[in-house]
Short mmCIF file of C-alpha atoms and ligand atoms in Angstrom, two decimals:
data_model
loop_
_atom_site.label_atom_id
_atom_site.label_comp_id
_atom_site.label_asym_id
_atom_site.label_seq_id
_atom_site.Cartn_x
_atom_site.Cartn_y
_atom_site.Cartn_z
CA MET A 123 -13.49 29.60 79.90
CA LEU A 124 -12.60 26.44 81.87
CA GLU A 125 -15.25 24.10 83.18
CA LEU A 126 -15.02 20.86 85.14
CA VAL A 127 -18.13 18.71 85.38
CA GLY A 128 -18.34 15.75 87.74
CA ILE A 129 -14.62 14.95 87.74
CA ASP A 130 -13.54 11.75 89.53
CA VAL A 131 -9.86 10.88 89.89
CA ARG A 132 -8.56 7.69 91.47
CA TYR A 133 -5.06 6.62 92.46
CA GLY A 134 -5.55 2.86 92.38
CA HIS A 135 -8.46 2.26 94.76
CA LYS A 136 -8.11 5.64 96.45
CA ARG A 137 -10.51 8.33 95.28
CA ALA A 138 -8.64 11.63 95.16
CA LEU A 139 -11.44 13.68 93.51
CA GLU A 140 -15.16 12.92 93.64
CA GLY A 141 -17.68 14.68 91.45
CA VAL A 142 -15.68 17.91 91.27
CA SER A 143 -17.48 20.60 89.29
CA MET A 144 -16.10 24.10 88.97
CA ARG A 145 -15.63 26.83 86.43
CA VAL A 146 -13.34 29.75 85.82
CA ASN A 147 -14.67 32.55 83.64
CA GLN A 148 -12.49 34.52 81.29
CA GLY A 149 -10.78 37.40 83.08
CA GLU A 150 -11.23 36.00 86.59
CA ILE A 151 -8.77 35.08 89.30
CA VAL A 152 -10.13 32.00 91.08
CA THR A 153 -8.57 30.21 94.02
CA LEU A 154 -8.87 26.61 95.08
CA ILE A 155 -8.53 26.24 98.86
CA GLY A 156 -8.06 23.07 100.90
CA SER A 157 -5.90 21.46 103.55
CA ASN A 158 -2.98 19.13 102.76
CA GLY A 159 -4.09 16.13 100.78
CA ALA A 160 -7.49 17.59 99.88
CA GLY A 161 -6.78 17.07 96.18
CA LYS A 162 -5.78 20.55 94.97
CA THR A 163 -2.66 19.45 93.09
CA THR A 164 -4.55 16.49 91.66
CA ALA A 165 -7.20 18.87 90.35
CA LEU A 166 -4.62 21.09 88.64
CA LYS A 167 -2.77 18.13 87.15
CA THR A 168 -6.05 16.78 85.80
CA MET A 169 -6.79 20.11 84.11
CA SER A 170 -3.26 20.08 82.60
CA GLY A 171 -3.76 16.59 81.17
CA LEU A 172 -1.13 14.99 83.42
CA ILE A 173 -3.80 12.83 85.10
CA ARG A 174 -6.75 11.35 83.23
CA PRO A 175 -10.06 11.49 85.12
CA ALA A 176 -12.00 8.26 85.69
CA ALA A 177 -15.25 10.17 85.09
CA GLY A 178 -16.44 13.63 84.17
CA GLU A 179 -15.57 16.21 81.55
CA ILE A 180 -13.23 19.16 81.31
CA ARG A 181 -13.99 21.86 78.73
CA PHE A 182 -11.71 24.70 77.79
CA GLU A 183 -13.37 27.38 75.68
CA GLY A 184 -16.23 25.01 75.02
CA GLU A 185 -14.14 22.08 73.80
CA ARG A 186 -13.36 18.91 75.69
CA ILE A 187 -9.72 18.65 76.72
CA ASP A 188 -9.85 15.71 79.16
CA ARG A 189 -8.63 13.26 76.54
CA LEU A 190 -5.84 15.47 75.19
CA PRO A 191 -2.14 14.98 76.00
CA PRO A 192 -0.54 17.76 78.08
CA HIS A 193 1.34 19.37 75.17
CA ARG A 194 -1.90 19.82 73.21
CA ILE A 195 -3.47 21.51 76.25
CA ILE A 196 -0.50 23.88 76.56
CA GLU A 197 -0.84 24.72 72.87
CA ARG A 198 -4.40 25.84 73.52
CA GLY A 199 -3.11 28.33 76.07
CA LEU A 200 -3.76 26.51 79.35
CA VAL A 201 -0.44 26.37 81.20
CA GLN A 202 0.51 25.24 84.72
CA VAL A 203 3.29 26.44 87.01
CA PRO A 204 3.87 23.27 89.05
CA GLU A 205 4.27 23.03 92.80
CA GLY A 206 7.95 22.96 93.72
CA ARG A 207 8.79 24.79 90.48
CA LEU A 208 10.35 21.72 88.78
CA LEU A 209 13.34 23.51 87.31
CA PHE A 210 16.49 21.88 85.97
CA PRO A 211 19.30 22.90 88.38
CA ASP A 212 22.07 22.77 85.74
CA MET A 213 20.18 24.69 83.07
CA THR A 214 20.45 28.45 82.84
CA VAL A 215 17.67 31.00 83.16
CA MET A 216 17.67 31.57 79.39
CA GLU A 217 17.60 27.86 78.65
CA HIS A 218 14.47 27.50 80.79
CA LEU A 219 12.78 30.41 79.03
CA ASP A 220 13.67 28.89 75.62
CA LEU A 221 12.19 25.61 76.76
CA GLY A 222 8.97 27.30 77.85
CA ALA A 223 8.55 28.80 74.38
CA HIS A 224 8.66 25.41 72.72
CA ARG A 225 4.89 24.80 72.60
CA ALA A 226 3.80 28.41 72.29
CA ARG A 227 1.11 29.31 69.81
CA SER A 228 1.29 33.06 69.82
CA ASP A 229 1.01 36.03 67.48
CA GLN A 230 3.67 37.69 69.58
CA PRO A 231 7.25 36.92 68.51
CA PHE A 232 9.63 35.16 70.91
CA SER A 233 11.57 38.38 71.55
CA ALA A 234 8.45 40.32 72.54
CA ARG A 235 7.35 37.62 75.00
CA LEU A 236 10.86 37.47 76.41
CA ASP A 237 10.99 41.26 76.84
CA GLY A 238 7.65 41.18 78.64
CA ILE A 239 8.87 38.55 81.10
CA LEU A 240 12.18 40.29 81.73
CA SER A 241 10.39 43.53 82.48
CA LEU A 242 7.98 41.70 84.83
CA PHE A 243 10.95 40.02 86.58
CA PRO A 244 14.04 42.21 85.94
CA ILE A 245 16.18 39.96 88.15
CA LEU A 246 15.86 37.23 85.49
CA ALA A 247 17.52 39.56 82.96
CA GLU A 248 20.43 40.10 85.34
CA ARG A 249 20.70 36.36 85.97
CA ARG A 250 20.02 35.14 82.45
CA ALA A 251 23.26 33.12 82.18
CA GLN A 252 23.04 31.73 85.72
CA LYS A 253 22.09 28.13 86.45
CA ALA A 254 18.66 27.68 88.02
CA GLY A 255 20.09 25.64 90.91
CA THR A 256 22.04 28.67 92.13
CA LEU A 257 19.03 31.03 92.24
CA SER A 258 17.20 31.93 95.46
CA GLY A 259 13.78 30.39 96.09
CA GLY A 260 12.03 33.57 95.03
CA GLN A 261 14.07 33.84 91.85
CA GLN A 262 13.31 30.20 91.07
CA GLN A 263 9.59 30.86 91.45
CA MET A 264 9.91 33.85 89.09
CA LEU A 265 11.73 31.64 86.60
CA ALA A 266 9.05 28.94 86.83
CA ILE A 267 6.39 31.58 86.13
CA GLY A 268 8.54 33.13 83.38
CA ARG A 269 8.94 29.74 81.72
CA ALA A 270 5.16 29.27 81.80
CA LEU A 271 4.61 32.77 80.37
CA MET A 272 6.90 31.94 77.43
CA ALA A 273 4.24 29.40 76.40
CA ALA A 274 1.88 32.38 75.84
CA PRO A 275 -0.84 31.26 78.28
CA ARG A 276 -4.33 32.67 78.19
CA PHE A 277 -5.10 30.67 81.31
CA LEU A 278 -2.43 30.17 83.97
CA MET A 279 -2.60 27.75 86.88
CA LEU A 280 -0.29 28.41 89.82
CA ASP A 281 0.29 25.65 92.40
CA GLU A 282 1.48 27.01 95.77
CA PRO A 283 3.50 29.91 94.32
CA SER A 284 4.39 31.44 97.72
CA LEU A 285 5.67 28.19 99.25
CA GLY A 286 8.94 28.78 101.10
CA LEU A 287 9.30 32.42 100.06
CA ALA A 288 10.36 35.33 102.26
CA PRO A 289 7.62 37.97 102.88
CA VAL A 290 9.19 40.52 100.52
CA MET A 291 9.20 37.89 97.76
CA VAL A 292 5.57 37.01 98.49
CA ASP A 293 4.65 40.69 97.94
CA LEU A 294 6.55 40.74 94.62
CA LEU A 295 4.79 37.57 93.58
CA ALA A 296 1.37 39.00 94.42
CA ASP A 297 2.18 42.09 92.33
CA ALA A 298 3.29 39.84 89.45
CA ILE A 299 0.02 37.90 89.62
CA ARG A 300 -1.94 41.18 89.47
CA THR A 301 0.18 42.37 86.51
CA MET A 302 -0.31 39.11 84.59
CA HIS A 303 -4.03 39.29 85.25
CA ALA A 304 -4.16 42.91 84.09
CA SER A 305 -2.45 41.84 80.87
CA GLY A 306 -5.43 39.60 80.12
CA ILE A 307 -4.44 36.22 81.58
CA THR A 308 -7.14 34.31 83.46
CA ILE A 309 -5.71 32.74 86.64
CA LEU A 310 -6.44 29.76 88.87
CA VAL A 311 -4.28 29.74 91.99
CA VAL A 312 -3.79 27.13 94.70
CA GLU A 313 -2.18 28.74 97.72
CA GLN A 314 -1.48 27.75 101.34
CA ARG A 315 -1.66 31.42 102.21
CA VAL A 316 -5.43 31.56 102.03
CA ASP A 317 -5.49 35.24 103.08
CA LEU A 318 -3.23 36.10 100.14
CA ALA A 319 -5.20 33.95 97.71
CA LEU A 320 -8.51 35.53 98.72
CA SER A 321 -7.05 39.04 98.53
CA LEU A 322 -6.13 38.36 94.89
CA ALA A 323 -9.13 36.31 93.80
CA ASP A 324 -12.63 37.14 92.59
CA ARG A 325 -14.04 33.77 93.68
CA GLY A 326 -12.95 30.62 95.45
CA TYR A 327 -13.76 26.95 95.86
CA VAL A 328 -13.03 24.91 98.98
CA LEU A 329 -11.99 21.30 98.47
CA GLU A 330 -12.21 18.78 101.35
CA THR A 331 -11.13 15.18 100.84
CA GLY A 332 -11.74 15.35 97.12
CA ARG A 333 -15.10 17.17 97.13
CA ILE A 334 -16.02 20.81 96.60
CA VAL A 335 -17.78 21.83 99.82
CA ILE A 336 -18.01 25.62 99.47
CA GLU A 337 -18.11 27.94 96.46
CA ASP A 338 -18.40 31.71 96.88
CA SER A 339 -17.02 35.16 96.13
CA ALA A 340 -13.64 35.91 97.69
CA ASP A 341 -15.19 38.66 99.82
CA ARG A 342 -17.77 36.34 101.32
CA LEU A 343 -15.21 33.56 101.84
CA LEU A 344 -13.00 36.01 103.76
CA SER A 345 -15.80 36.66 106.22
CA ASP A 346 -17.10 33.05 106.31
CA SER A 347 -16.65 31.66 109.84
CA ARG A 348 -15.78 28.18 108.48
CA ILE A 349 -12.95 29.68 106.38
CA LYS A 350 -11.79 31.88 109.24
CA SER A 351 -11.46 29.00 111.68
CA ALA A 352 -10.16 26.32 109.30
CA TYR A 353 -7.86 28.30 106.99
CA LEU A 354 -7.21 31.77 108.40
CA GLY A 355 -6.50 30.83 112.01
CA ILE A 356 -9.02 33.40 113.32
P1 ATP B 682 -0.88 19.27 99.24
O1 ATP B 682 -1.25 20.66 99.58
O2 ATP B 682 -0.28 18.51 100.36
O3 ATP B 682 -0.10 19.15 97.95
P2 ATP B 682 -3.27 18.57 97.79
O4 ATP B 682 -4.54 19.17 98.24
O5 ATP B 682 -2.61 19.15 96.60
O6 ATP B 682 -2.28 18.51 99.00
P3 ATP B 682 -3.06 16.08 96.39
O7 ATP B 682 -1.58 16.15 96.28
O8 ATP B 682 -3.85 16.35 95.17
O9 ATP B 682 -3.58 17.04 97.54
O10 ATP B 682 -3.47 14.66 96.98
C1 ATP B 682 -4.81 14.23 97.14
C2 ATP B 682 -4.82 12.84 97.75
O11 ATP B 682 -4.30 11.90 96.82
C3 ATP B 682 -3.95 12.69 98.99
O12 ATP B 682 -4.57 11.80 99.87
C4 ATP B 682 -2.67 12.11 98.46
O13 ATP B 682 -2.03 11.34 99.44
C5 ATP B 682 -3.15 11.23 97.33
N1 ATP B 682 -2.17 11.14 96.24
C6 ATP B 682 -1.59 12.17 95.58
N2 ATP B 682 -0.76 11.73 94.60
C7 ATP B 682 -0.83 10.37 94.65
C8 ATP B 682 -0.22 9.32 93.90
N3 ATP B 682 0.63 9.59 92.89
N4 ATP B 682 -0.52 8.03 94.24
C9 ATP B 682 -1.39 7.77 95.24
N5 ATP B 682 -2.01 8.71 95.98
C10 ATP B 682 -1.74 10.01 95.70
#
C-alpha cells in the first residue's frame, strides 16, 4: 500500500535519512522503532509530504506521492497524527473535528464519521464544546486521533501516541488502535514504548541514525536480543 524506496533526507548538510526502504501492506500494523534522533519523525513527515526527500521514491497505492503537497496526500487517504498532538488550545473539540474533515474524500457523510469517532472516544462527545487547551493529555491525544479520523484515512500514521500518558490512558489508546485497525485502516506507528508497539504490530523496522538496520515480524523482534537490550531494557 505504501512503499519507500531509497529515501534520503537532509537538513542542510546533515543527513537525517539514508537509503530508507520500507513498505506497509494493506491491512497491516507496522511499527518504526529507533532511539531519539534516529529519524522516525523525519520519516513520517516525509511520507506526509511535509519534507521533500533529496533522493528516492514514495509510492502510495502504486502512485508516486513524494512530489505532492501535504493536502493532496491527505486527500488520498494517508493521514498523520503528529507528535505532540499539535492542537489549537483555544479551539473547541468540535472545531478541531470540523477542521479534520476539511480535506476528507469519503463516501461516508460527515455525521456518520463524527458518530464513529464519538463512539470510539465517548469522552469527546461529553467535551465537545470544551477548548482543547483545557483537556487532559489523554483526551488531547484522542482529539488529535479523532481529528485525523475525520479526514477519512485509509492509512494512518501515529507519531508517539502514548507520550506523556497515564497507564490507563495508554491501555485505552491501544484498544483504539486495535479498533481502528479492525475497521479497515492500515497503521504505521512510531512509539517509544517498544513493547506496546510490538504487541500491536504485525511487523517492524528499526532505524538507527537514519538507516534501516533490522526488519522483521513483531514476534521475532520481541525475542531478538538486540531489541531486548537496546529498546526493551531486558
Ligand atoms: P525523536 O524520537 O527524538 O523525535 P526521531 O527518531 O523522530 O527522534 P527526528 O526528529 O526525525 O528523529 O530527527 C532525526 C535527526 O535529524 C536528528 O539528528 C535531529 O536532530 C535532526 N533534525 C530533526 N529536525 C531537524 C531540523 N528541522 N533541522 C535540522 N535537523 C533536524
